[in-house]
Tab-separated table of C-alpha atoms and ligand atoms in Angstrom:
chain	number	residue	atom	x	y	z
A	1	UNK	CA	-37.340	-13.143	-3.287
A	2	UNK	CA	-37.844	-16.412	-5.133
A	3	UNK	CA	-36.034	-16.755	-8.398
A	4	UNK	CA	-36.145	-19.169	-11.268
A	5	UNK	CA	-32.878	-20.694	-12.338
A	6	UNK	CA	-33.910	-21.696	-15.835
A	7	UNK	CA	-30.486	-20.862	-17.245
A	8	UNK	CA	-29.904	-21.144	-20.939
A	9	UNK	CA	-27.980	-23.954	-22.493
A	10	UNK	CA	-30.283	-24.248	-25.483
A	11	UNK	CA	-29.176	-23.778	-29.062
A	12	UNK	CA	-30.678	-20.382	-29.677
A	13	UNK	CA	-29.169	-17.675	-27.539
A	14	UNK	CA	-31.799	-15.168	-28.549
A	15	UNK	CA	-34.634	-17.416	-27.559
A	16	UNK	CA	-32.912	-18.093	-24.279
A	17	UNK	CA	-32.463	-14.386	-23.672
A	18	UNK	CA	-36.115	-13.721	-24.412
A	19	UNK	CA	-37.156	-16.489	-22.076
A	20	UNK	CA	-34.977	-15.210	-19.273
A	21	UNK	CA	-36.174	-11.666	-19.664
A	22	UNK	CA	-39.807	-12.723	-19.552
A	23	UNK	CA	-39.100	-14.789	-16.454
A	24	UNK	CA	-37.371	-11.713	-15.039
A	25	UNK	CA	-40.384	-9.468	-15.718
A	26	UNK	CA	-42.537	-11.766	-13.652
A	27	UNK	CA	-40.019	-11.696	-10.802
A	28	UNK	CA	-39.740	-7.909	-10.821
A	29	UNK	CA	-43.474	-7.414	-10.864
A	30	UNK	CA	-43.721	-9.367	-7.655
A	31	UNK	CA	-40.741	-7.798	-5.867
A	32	UNK	CA	-40.794	-4.852	-3.545
A	33	UNK	CA	-38.106	-2.178	-3.941
A	34	UNK	CA	-37.745	0.880	-1.765
A	35	UNK	CA	-36.978	3.650	-4.202
A	36	UNK	CA	-35.396	6.818	-2.870
A	37	UNK	CA	-35.777	9.776	-5.183
A	38	UNK	CA	-34.459	12.289	-2.643
A	39	UNK	CA	-30.893	13.641	-2.788
A	40	UNK	CA	-28.405	11.256	-1.211
A	41	UNK	CA	-26.736	12.457	2.024
A	42	UNK	CA	-23.826	14.896	1.855
A	43	UNK	CA	-20.586	14.465	3.755
A	44	UNK	CA	-19.656	17.416	6.000
A	45	UNK	CA	-18.009	20.147	3.920
A	46	UNK	CA	-19.521	18.966	0.618
A	47	UNK	CA	-22.277	20.841	-1.188
A	48	UNK	CA	-24.567	20.540	-4.225
A	49	UNK	CA	-23.800	24.150	-5.162
A	50	UNK	CA	-20.187	24.596	-4.089
A	51	UNK	CA	-19.005	26.661	-7.082
A	52	UNK	CA	-22.202	28.619	-7.749
A	53	UNK	CA	-20.489	31.913	-6.986
A	54	UNK	CA	-16.793	31.092	-7.554
A	55	UNK	CA	-17.056	29.145	-10.813
A	56	UNK	CA	-20.616	29.104	-12.138
A	57	UNK	CA	-19.482	27.876	-15.550
A	58	UNK	CA	-17.614	24.822	-14.221
A	59	UNK	CA	-20.182	22.256	-15.302
A	60	UNK	CA	-20.860	23.817	-18.702
A	61	UNK	CA	-17.122	24.072	-19.496
A	62	UNK	CA	-16.597	20.402	-18.686
A	63	UNK	CA	-19.660	19.207	-20.554
A	64	UNK	CA	-19.015	21.279	-23.680
A	65	UNK	CA	-15.427	20.061	-23.902
A	66	UNK	CA	-16.323	16.413	-23.281
A	67	UNK	CA	-18.971	16.547	-26.002
A	68	UNK	CA	-16.167	17.387	-28.443
A	69	UNK	CA	-13.846	14.719	-27.031
A	70	UNK	CA	-16.494	11.968	-27.155
A	71	UNK	CA	-17.557	12.889	-30.679
A	72	UNK	CA	-14.082	11.752	-31.736
A	73	UNK	CA	-13.830	8.762	-29.380
A	74	UNK	CA	-16.686	7.684	-27.113
A	75	UNK	CA	-14.347	5.137	-25.511
A	76	UNK	CA	-12.787	7.952	-23.499
A	77	UNK	CA	-16.007	8.135	-21.453
A	78	UNK	CA	-15.268	4.695	-19.991
A	79	UNK	CA	-11.693	5.720	-19.258
A	80	UNK	CA	-12.835	8.765	-17.258
A	81	UNK	CA	-15.494	6.877	-15.326
A	82	UNK	CA	-12.983	4.222	-14.293
A	83	UNK	CA	-10.404	6.849	-13.307
A	84	UNK	CA	-12.895	8.429	-10.875
A	85	UNK	CA	-13.629	4.995	-9.376
A	86	UNK	CA	-9.934	4.270	-8.867
A	87	UNK	CA	-9.364	7.718	-7.373
A	88	UNK	CA	-12.160	7.290	-4.836
A	89	UNK	CA	-11.417	3.720	-3.759
A	90	UNK	CA	-7.752	4.367	-3.006
A	91	UNK	CA	-7.170	6.923	-0.233
A	92	UNK	CA	-10.449	8.732	-0.992
A	93	UNK	CA	-11.505	10.994	-3.893
A	94	UNK	CA	-8.502	13.283	-3.535
A	95	UNK	CA	-7.009	13.211	-7.005
A	96	UNK	CA	-4.118	11.052	-5.779
A	97	UNK	CA	-4.456	8.771	-8.813
A	98	UNK	CA	-3.626	11.782	-10.999
A	99	UNK	CA	-0.266	12.473	-9.355
A	100	UNK	CA	2.767	11.218	-11.205
A	101	UNK	CA	5.707	9.856	-9.261
A	102	UNK	CA	9.115	11.424	-9.124
A	103	UNK	CA	10.802	12.120	-12.465
A	104	UNK	CA	7.360	12.206	-14.089
A	105	UNK	CA	7.063	8.411	-14.186
A	106	UNK	CA	4.047	6.490	-12.909
A	107	UNK	CA	3.410	6.758	-9.158
A	108	UNK	CA	2.984	3.610	-7.070
A	109	UNK	CA	-0.809	4.011	-7.372
A	110	UNK	CA	-0.607	4.390	-11.139
A	111	UNK	CA	1.903	1.566	-11.486
A	112	UNK	CA	0.184	-1.059	-9.302
A	113	UNK	CA	-1.304	-4.072	-11.149
A	114	UNK	CA	-5.021	-3.185	-10.812
A	115	UNK	CA	-4.453	-0.077	-12.914
A	116	UNK	CA	-4.461	-2.559	-15.806
A	117	UNK	CA	-3.757	0.246	-18.204
A	118	UNK	CA	-5.872	3.131	-17.021
A	119	UNK	CA	-6.161	5.048	-20.264
A	120	UNK	CA	-3.338	7.581	-20.491
A	121	UNK	CA	-5.663	9.804	-22.516
A	122	UNK	CA	-7.981	10.111	-19.492
A	123	UNK	CA	-5.199	11.816	-17.512
A	124	UNK	CA	-4.613	14.256	-20.366
A	125	UNK	CA	-8.335	15.014	-20.684
A	126	UNK	CA	-8.572	15.892	-16.967
A	127	UNK	CA	-5.526	18.179	-17.129
A	128	UNK	CA	-6.960	19.858	-20.235
A	129	UNK	CA	-10.294	20.402	-18.446
A	130	UNK	CA	-8.459	21.838	-15.439
A	131	UNK	CA	-6.643	24.347	-17.636
A	132	UNK	CA	-9.924	25.450	-19.234
A	133	UNK	CA	-11.736	25.745	-15.895
A	134	UNK	CA	-8.876	27.637	-14.223
A	135	UNK	CA	-8.575	29.968	-17.197
A	136	UNK	CA	-12.198	30.964	-16.635
A	137	UNK	CA	-12.334	30.977	-12.824
A	138	UNK	CA	-8.784	30.996	-11.490
A	139	UNK	CA	-7.310	28.260	-9.320
A	140	UNK	CA	-10.456	27.566	-7.317
A	141	UNK	CA	-11.702	24.176	-8.572
A	142	UNK	CA	-9.925	20.984	-7.479
A	143	UNK	CA	-8.788	18.255	-9.850
A	144	UNK	CA	-10.780	15.703	-7.851
A	145	UNK	CA	-13.990	17.724	-8.366
A	146	UNK	CA	-13.263	18.097	-12.082
A	147	UNK	CA	-12.808	14.311	-12.287
A	148	UNK	CA	-16.117	13.700	-10.464
A	149	UNK	CA	-18.000	16.017	-12.833
A	150	UNK	CA	-16.245	14.486	-15.859
A	151	UNK	CA	-17.270	10.990	-14.696
A	152	UNK	CA	-20.904	12.084	-14.402
A	153	UNK	CA	-20.830	13.618	-17.890
A	154	UNK	CA	-19.196	10.457	-19.232
A	155	UNK	CA	-22.239	8.539	-18.035
A	156	UNK	CA	-24.752	11.137	-19.226
A	157	UNK	CA	-23.161	11.677	-22.644
A	158	UNK	CA	-23.092	7.887	-23.175
A	159	UNK	CA	-26.867	7.810	-22.841
A	160	UNK	CA	-27.057	7.280	-19.078
A	161	UNK	CA	-28.609	9.376	-16.335
A	162	UNK	CA	-27.468	12.877	-15.508
A	163	UNK	CA	-27.265	13.130	-11.756
A	164	UNK	CA	-26.160	15.840	-9.340
A	165	UNK	CA	-22.555	15.631	-8.129
A	166	UNK	CA	-21.588	16.653	-4.589
A	167	UNK	CA	-18.718	19.175	-4.814
A	168	UNK	CA	-16.130	20.719	-2.520
A	169	UNK	CA	-13.338	18.133	-2.657
A	170	UNK	CA	-9.771	19.315	-2.161
A	171	UNK	CA	-6.764	17.669	-3.768
A	172	UNK	CA	-4.537	15.495	-1.619
A	173	UNK	CA	-0.901	16.184	-0.894
A	174	UNK	CA	0.177	12.557	-0.624
A	175	UNK	CA	0.719	9.825	-3.142
A	176	UNK	CA	-1.004	6.506	-2.465
A	177	UNK	CA	1.252	3.524	-1.922
A	178	UNK	CA	1.275	0.356	-3.969
A	179	UNK	CA	0.053	-1.564	-0.917
A	180	UNK	CA	-2.938	0.770	-0.412
A	181	UNK	CA	-3.812	0.500	-4.100
A	182	UNK	CA	-3.754	-3.294	-4.039
A	183	UNK	CA	-5.690	-3.455	-0.781
A	184	UNK	CA	-8.499	-1.185	-2.001
A	185	UNK	CA	-9.179	-2.213	-5.581
A	186	UNK	CA	-10.838	-5.632	-5.629
A	187	UNK	CA	-9.648	-8.025	-8.350
A	188	UNK	CA	-12.038	-9.271	-11.079
A	189	UNK	CA	-11.669	-12.774	-9.622
A	190	UNK	CA	-13.617	-11.683	-6.509
A	191	UNK	CA	-16.740	-13.563	-5.576
A	192	UNK	CA	-19.796	-11.578	-4.519
A	193	UNK	CA	-19.027	-12.509	-0.918
A	194	UNK	CA	-15.544	-11.065	-1.217
A	195	UNK	CA	-16.860	-7.957	-2.973
A	196	UNK	CA	-19.533	-7.295	-0.345
A	197	UNK	CA	-16.980	-7.778	2.431
A	198	UNK	CA	-14.463	-5.495	0.732
A	199	UNK	CA	-16.966	-2.716	0.065
A	200	UNK	CA	-18.945	-2.803	3.335
A	201	UNK	CA	-16.280	-0.759	5.201
A	202	UNK	CA	-16.773	1.901	2.527
A	203	UNK	CA	-20.443	2.019	3.524
A	204	UNK	CA	-21.491	0.455	0.199
A	205	UNK	CA	-24.371	-1.999	0.578
A	206	UNK	CA	-25.348	-4.815	-1.835
A	207	UNK	CA	-27.542	-2.488	-3.923
A	208	UNK	CA	-24.640	-0.028	-4.239
A	209	UNK	CA	-22.260	-2.838	-5.206
A	210	UNK	CA	-24.560	-4.145	-7.934
A	211	UNK	CA	-25.308	-0.614	-9.196
A	212	UNK	CA	-21.636	0.430	-9.283
A	213	UNK	CA	-20.697	-2.759	-11.127
A	214	UNK	CA	-23.077	-1.483	-13.807
A	215	UNK	CA	-20.254	0.890	-14.753
A	216	UNK	CA	-19.146	-2.092	-16.836
A	217	UNK	CA	-21.954	-1.380	-19.302
A	218	UNK	CA	-19.399	0.763	-21.171
A	219	UNK	CA	-15.748	0.254	-21.969
A	220	UNK	CA	-13.287	-2.474	-22.686
A	221	UNK	CA	-11.254	-5.068	-20.850
A	222	UNK	CA	-7.924	-6.630	-21.613
A	223	UNK	CA	-7.925	-10.377	-22.172
A	224	UNK	CA	-5.581	-10.874	-19.227
A	225	UNK	CA	-8.328	-9.683	-16.866
A	226	UNK	CA	-10.517	-12.745	-17.561
A	227	UNK	CA	-8.629	-15.451	-19.496
A	228	UNK	CA	-8.290	-17.553	-16.351
A	229	UNK	CA	-12.021	-18.162	-16.807
A	230	UNK	CA	-11.281	-19.657	-20.229
A	231	UNK	CA	-8.005	-21.560	-19.815
A	232	UNK	CA	-7.062	-24.232	-19.002
A	233	UNK	CA	-10.673	-25.091	-18.186
A	234	UNK	CA	-13.715	-23.036	-19.075
A	235	UNK	CA	-15.702	-21.580	-16.181
A	236	UNK	CA	-18.883	-23.660	-16.095
A	237	UNK	CA	-21.081	-20.641	-15.361
A	238	UNK	CA	-20.184	-19.052	-18.703
A	239	UNK	CA	-22.504	-19.256	-21.717
A	240	UNK	CA	-20.986	-21.544	-24.381
A	241	UNK	CA	-21.306	-19.240	-27.381
A	242	UNK	CA	-20.007	-16.302	-25.373
A	243	UNK	CA	-17.014	-18.354	-24.180
A	244	UNK	CA	-16.282	-19.459	-27.739
A	245	UNK	CA	-16.250	-15.847	-28.942
A	246	UNK	CA	-13.970	-14.798	-26.096
A	247	UNK	CA	-11.553	-17.626	-26.890
A	248	UNK	CA	-11.431	-16.462	-30.503
A	249	UNK	CA	-10.731	-12.875	-29.409
A	250	UNK	CA	-8.227	-13.953	-26.751
A	251	UNK	CA	-6.297	-17.024	-27.981
A	252	UNK	CA	-4.233	-18.742	-25.327
A	253	UNK	CA	-1.092	-18.417	-27.424
A	254	UNK	CA	-1.478	-14.679	-28.020
A	255	UNK	CA	1.627	-12.601	-27.418
A	256	UNK	CA	-0.239	-9.276	-27.342
A	257	UNK	CA	-2.887	-8.627	-24.670
A	258	UNK	CA	-6.026	-7.977	-26.748
A	259	UNK	CA	-9.195	-6.204	-25.678
A	260	UNK	CA	-12.923	-6.948	-25.853
A	261	UNK	CA	-16.033	-4.903	-25.142
A	262	UNK	CA	-17.409	-5.524	-21.667
A	263	UNK	CA	-21.117	-5.288	-22.583
A	264	UNK	CA	-21.694	-7.362	-25.723
A	265	UNK	CA	-25.189	-5.951	-26.331
A	266	UNK	CA	-24.470	-2.199	-26.342
A	267	UNK	CA	-20.777	-1.595	-25.571
A	268	UNK	CA	-20.828	2.200	-25.812
A	269	UNK	CA	-24.224	2.962	-24.310
A	270	UNK	CA	-24.740	3.494	-20.602
A	271	UNK	CA	-27.873	1.365	-20.287
A	272	UNK	CA	-28.991	-1.655	-18.235
A	273	UNK	CA	-27.891	-4.272	-20.794
A	274	UNK	CA	-24.954	-5.260	-18.581
A	275	UNK	CA	-27.497	-6.880	-16.238
A	276	UNK	CA	-29.191	-8.666	-19.152
A	277	UNK	CA	-25.722	-10.005	-20.040
A	278	UNK	CA	-25.358	-11.366	-16.508
A	279	UNK	CA	-28.756	-13.086	-16.680
A	280	UNK	CA	-27.567	-14.790	-19.843
A	281	UNK	CA	-24.262	-15.841	-18.254
A	282	UNK	CA	-22.368	-13.427	-20.485
A	283	UNK	CA	-20.559	-11.497	-17.773
A	284	UNK	CA	-16.841	-11.073	-18.358
A	285	UNK	CA	-15.523	-11.168	-14.799
A	286	UNK	CA	-16.292	-13.490	-11.886
A	287	UNK	CA	-16.873	-10.327	-9.833
A	288	UNK	CA	-19.712	-9.407	-12.214
A	289	UNK	CA	-21.179	-12.826	-13.089
A	290	UNK	CA	-21.308	-13.986	-9.494
A	291	UNK	CA	-23.702	-11.110	-8.686
A	292	UNK	CA	-26.335	-13.139	-10.554
A	293	UNK	CA	-25.334	-16.427	-8.937
A	294	UNK	CA	-25.292	-15.203	-5.338
A	295	UNK	CA	-28.721	-15.176	-3.726
A	296	UNK	CA	-27.962	-11.906	-1.910
A	297	UNK	CA	-27.602	-9.937	-5.146
A	298	UNK	CA	-29.453	-11.975	-7.784
A	299	UNK	CA	-32.756	-10.164	-7.255
A	300	UNK	CA	-31.031	-6.779	-7.532
A	301	UNK	CA	-29.445	-7.776	-10.855
A	302	UNK	CA	-32.822	-8.941	-12.135
A	303	UNK	CA	-34.520	-5.766	-10.945
A	304	UNK	CA	-32.015	-3.598	-12.830
A	305	UNK	CA	-32.253	-5.804	-15.938
A	306	UNK	CA	-35.991	-5.225	-16.229
A	307	UNK	CA	-36.159	-1.640	-15.006
A	308	UNK	CA	-33.551	0.770	-16.347
A	309	UNK	CA	-34.956	3.728	-14.384
A	310	UNK	CA	-34.406	1.794	-11.194
A	311	UNK	CA	-30.793	1.105	-12.175
A	312	UNK	CA	-30.219	4.788	-13.006
A	313	UNK	CA	-31.686	5.893	-9.719
A	314	UNK	CA	-29.601	3.467	-7.650
A	315	UNK	CA	-26.488	4.215	-9.694
A	316	UNK	CA	-26.820	7.943	-8.924
A	317	UNK	CA	-27.156	7.219	-5.209
A	318	UNK	CA	-24.171	4.853	-5.223
A	319	UNK	CA	-22.019	7.317	-7.192
A	320	UNK	CA	-22.794	10.066	-4.657
A	321	UNK	CA	-21.627	7.699	-1.908
A	322	UNK	CA	-18.539	6.549	-3.784
A	323	UNK	CA	-17.777	10.123	-4.826
A	324	UNK	CA	-17.580	11.258	-1.195
A	325	UNK	CA	-15.300	8.508	0.098
A	326	UNK	CA	-12.471	9.929	2.198
A	327	UNK	CA	-12.818	13.421	0.767
A	328	UNK	CA	-10.680	16.328	1.939
A	329	UNK	CA	-12.702	19.510	2.440
A	330	UNK	CA	-12.418	23.032	3.851
A	331	UNK	CA	-8.782	23.956	4.311
A	332	UNK	CA	-7.479	20.388	3.997
A	333	UNK	CA	-5.257	19.525	1.032
A	334	UNK	CA	-5.017	22.083	-1.735
A	335	UNK	CA	-6.289	23.157	-5.149
A	336	UNK	CA	-3.662	21.879	-7.563
A	337	UNK	CA	-2.487	24.139	-10.368
A	338	UNK	CA	-1.535	21.050	-12.360
A	339	UNK	CA	-3.442	17.816	-11.751
A	340	UNK	CA	-0.374	15.623	-12.097
A	341	UNK	CA	1.689	17.361	-9.406
A	342	UNK	CA	1.033	18.879	-6.012
A	343	UNK	CA	1.373	22.663	-5.861
A	344	UNK	CA	1.884	23.420	-2.175
A	345	UNK	CA	5.528	23.855	-1.316
A	346	UNK	CA	6.756	23.054	-4.793
A	347	UNK	CA	9.416	25.517	-5.993
A	348	UNK	CA	10.767	24.819	-9.433
A	349	UNK	CA	14.406	24.819	-8.210
A	350	UNK	CA	13.611	22.430	-5.382
A	351	UNK	CA	11.263	20.199	-7.293
A	352	UNK	CA	13.130	16.941	-7.083
A	353	UNK	CA	13.854	17.329	-3.358
A	354	UNK	CA	10.192	18.059	-2.674
A	355	UNK	CA	9.068	15.102	-4.725
A	356	UNK	CA	11.243	12.874	-2.605
A	357	UNK	CA	9.642	14.366	0.493
A	358	UNK	CA	6.194	13.687	-0.940
A	359	UNK	CA	7.098	10.057	-1.404
A	360	UNK	CA	8.302	9.840	2.161
A	361	UNK	CA	5.037	11.409	3.337
A	362	UNK	CA	3.190	8.783	1.334
A	363	UNK	CA	3.862	6.237	4.032
A	364	UNK	CA	7.369	4.894	4.303
B	401	HEM	C1	-16.378	-3.568	-7.836
B	401	HEM	C2	-15.265	-4.028	-8.279
B	401	HEM	C3	-14.701	-3.778	-9.635
B	401	HEM	C4	-13.848	-4.618	-10.262
B	401	HEM	C5	-13.336	-5.953	-9.735
B	401	HEM	C6	-13.534	-4.024	-11.529
B	401	HEM	C7	-12.669	-4.579	-12.445
B	401	HEM	C8	-12.419	-4.059	-13.699
B	401	HEM	C9	-11.519	-4.651	-14.646
B	401	HEM	C10	-10.691	-5.903	-14.421
B	401	HEM	C11	-11.576	-3.904	-15.771
B	401	HEM	C12	-10.834	-4.153	-17.072
B	401	HEM	C13	-9.484	-3.501	-17.060
B	401	HEM	C14	-8.693	-3.935	-18.265
B	401	HEM	O1	-8.441	-5.142	-18.383
B	401	HEM	O2	-8.332	-3.076	-19.095
B	401	HEM	C15	-12.497	-2.824	-15.539
B	401	HEM	C16	-12.828	-1.851	-16.451
B	401	HEM	C17	-13.712	-0.826	-16.214
B	401	HEM	N1	-14.328	-0.558	-15.014
B	401	HEM	FE1	-14.317	-1.723	-13.358
B	401	HEM	N2	-14.194	-2.845	-11.665
B	401	HEM	C18	-14.921	-2.644	-10.534
B	401	HEM	C19	-15.721	-1.549	-10.251
B	401	HEM	C20	-15.953	-0.504	-11.126
B	401	HEM	C21	-16.724	0.677	-10.794
B	401	HEM	C22	-17.321	0.987	-9.427
B	401	HEM	C23	-16.776	1.440	-11.914
B	401	HEM	C24	-17.453	2.772	-12.129
B	401	HEM	C25	-18.613	3.089	-11.592
B	401	HEM	C26	-16.036	0.734	-12.945
B	401	HEM	C27	-15.886	1.165	-14.246
B	401	HEM	C28	-15.123	0.541	-15.195
B	401	HEM	C29	-15.063	0.989	-16.577
B	401	HEM	C30	-15.843	2.137	-17.187
B	401	HEM	C31	-14.149	0.138	-17.211
B	401	HEM	C32	-13.696	0.227	-18.679
B	401	HEM	C33	-12.476	1.121	-18.762
B	401	HEM	C34	-12.018	1.418	-20.180
B	401	HEM	O3	-12.694	1.090	-21.157
B	401	HEM	O4	-10.938	2.020	-20.295
B	401	HEM	N3	-15.540	-0.433	-12.425
B	401	HEM	N4	-12.992	-2.940	-14.251
B	402	NAG	C1	-0.311	0.535	-15.559
B	402	NAG	O1	0.366	-0.666	-15.662
B	402	NAG	C2	0.899	-0.918	-16.929
B	402	NAG	C3	1.435	-2.316	-16.916
B	402	NAG	O2	2.001	-2.653	-15.672
B	402	NAG	C4	1.967	0.148	-17.252
B	402	NAG	O3	2.529	-0.082	-18.516
B	402	NAG	C5	1.289	1.510	-17.245
B	402	NAG	O4	2.219	2.534	-17.433
B	402	NAG	C6	0.561	1.734	-15.922
B	402	NAG	N1	-0.270	2.904	-16.019
B	402	NAG	C7	0.034	4.023	-15.424
B	402	NAG	C8	-0.960	5.115	-15.520
B	402	NAG	O5	1.066	4.188	-14.843
B	403	NAG	C1	-39.015	1.188	-12.237
B	403	NAG	O1	-38.279	1.948	-11.311
B	403	NAG	C2	-38.761	3.257	-11.144
B	403	NAG	C3	-37.735	4.022	-10.319
B	403	NAG	O2	-37.587	3.460	-9.070
B	403	NAG	C4	-40.133	3.207	-10.529
B	403	NAG	O3	-40.631	4.510	-10.342
B	403	NAG	C5	-41.046	2.428	-11.454
B	403	NAG	O4	-42.302	2.254	-10.853
B	403	NAG	C6	-40.454	1.068	-11.787
B	403	NAG	N1	-41.226	0.469	-12.863
B	403	NAG	C7	-41.736	-0.762	-12.781
B	403	NAG	C8	-42.469	-1.257	-13.967
B	403	NAG	O5	-41.599	-1.465	-11.795
B	404	NAG	C1	1.814	19.551	-15.618
B	404	NAG	O1	2.886	18.757	-15.164
B	404	NAG	C2	3.376	17.838	-16.107
B	404	NAG	C3	4.506	17.048	-15.460
B	404	NAG	O2	4.082	16.427	-14.310
B	404	NAG	C4	3.877	18.548	-17.349
B	404	NAG	O3	4.266	17.606	-18.313
B	404	NAG	C5	2.762	19.423	-17.904
B	404	NAG	O4	3.251	20.176	-18.989
B	404	NAG	C6	2.228	20.347	-16.840
B	404	NAG	N1	1.110	21.111	-17.373
B	404	NAG	C7	1.091	22.443	-17.378
B	404	NAG	C8	-0.103	23.079	-17.977
B	404	NAG	O5	1.978	23.109	-16.890
């Protein structure tokens, strides 16, 4: 696809945005996307109707509760979506990110740097949902499935698409190590090349990578995740006005790590504005902004920026793929009775000994 690179450095940001979007419309009208509306493939052991007979109310219980939670604080939707992503990328979608370490402190997965403050409230919301679901159906639904459904509803209740979630995951028995966490969660300093290379082994193609990055259309980031793009020298790809606002929100001398919204146009709405941000050089992370610079992904960004339905469709496909990474099914793993601790083999008297064993199992 041929693209124009008439990037904005003019005085009026709005005019520049309008110009870029009209350029983008022309590009999209001449491009040729293969759109798959069919259900994405299922991994062996997963099903679209896994709990139809054992817990038919699962999805309504989760949705009803999250509606109440989000009415008070829509920011929790972003926290839940990110938690599902972290769960799936490290050791597969097995609920390992939910396990606390020994003595109830953070596990190595929870304590590794990329966690960059996963919202503690998200962990509590999942455990609360588990209790409600198990009260209705008994201990038949896994924590990892509850997290996958909660992530979908976080998207849908923020104004995004409602898509079908493959179910049948079992919860893992092992904690993820710090090394595995670091190796599997790419840093925000990644270039598109690094991102594509890191995600290809997970069977995620460039369209999936661009679509999944669209998760950044909701939620917040800490200053420390991007200030190296501001200081000591400003990243030349960043829009001037945007950079100035970020510097004001994140002063170099700050002693407290502040936060900013990731999508400046509509921070709490799951829409395609994140891609419009990128076209205007207002992406927060290198890993996001470079998707518009790199010729392999630029056309995909543009396509999503001008066609929200296309983004929604590709996001649903990519989430189904991500949501089935390394899943345990059938008789593997277990159904946890408490999302923060494994149930199998845990006797209250022997708890601390077993927790030590779990840590040994985790790969030492
Ligand atoms: C592909 C590589 C990715 C990188 C490098 C990345 C990086 C980051 C970083 C650095 C933050 C800010 C953390 C902070 O400073 O507090 C963040 C937040 C977030 N990420 Fe990603 N991310 C990636 C993929 C994803 C995916 C696949 C999703 C979901 C589909 C996602 C959803 C989110 C959400 C919703 C937030 C906001 C969390 C909140 O408000 O609590 N990210 N990400
Ligand atoms: C994530 O890391 C921060 C800072 O290192 C730490 O304070 C926090 O407890 C960690 N989060 C979890 C869930 O352990
Ligand atoms: C936008 O994408 C949808 C979903 O793939 C497609 O059906 C529609 O034709 C596209 N619209 C335009 C204007 O290209
Ligand atoms: C689940 O386990 C945590 C400790 O890991 C504990 O604080 C919490 O009360 C437990 N929840 C229930 C419902 O037993």
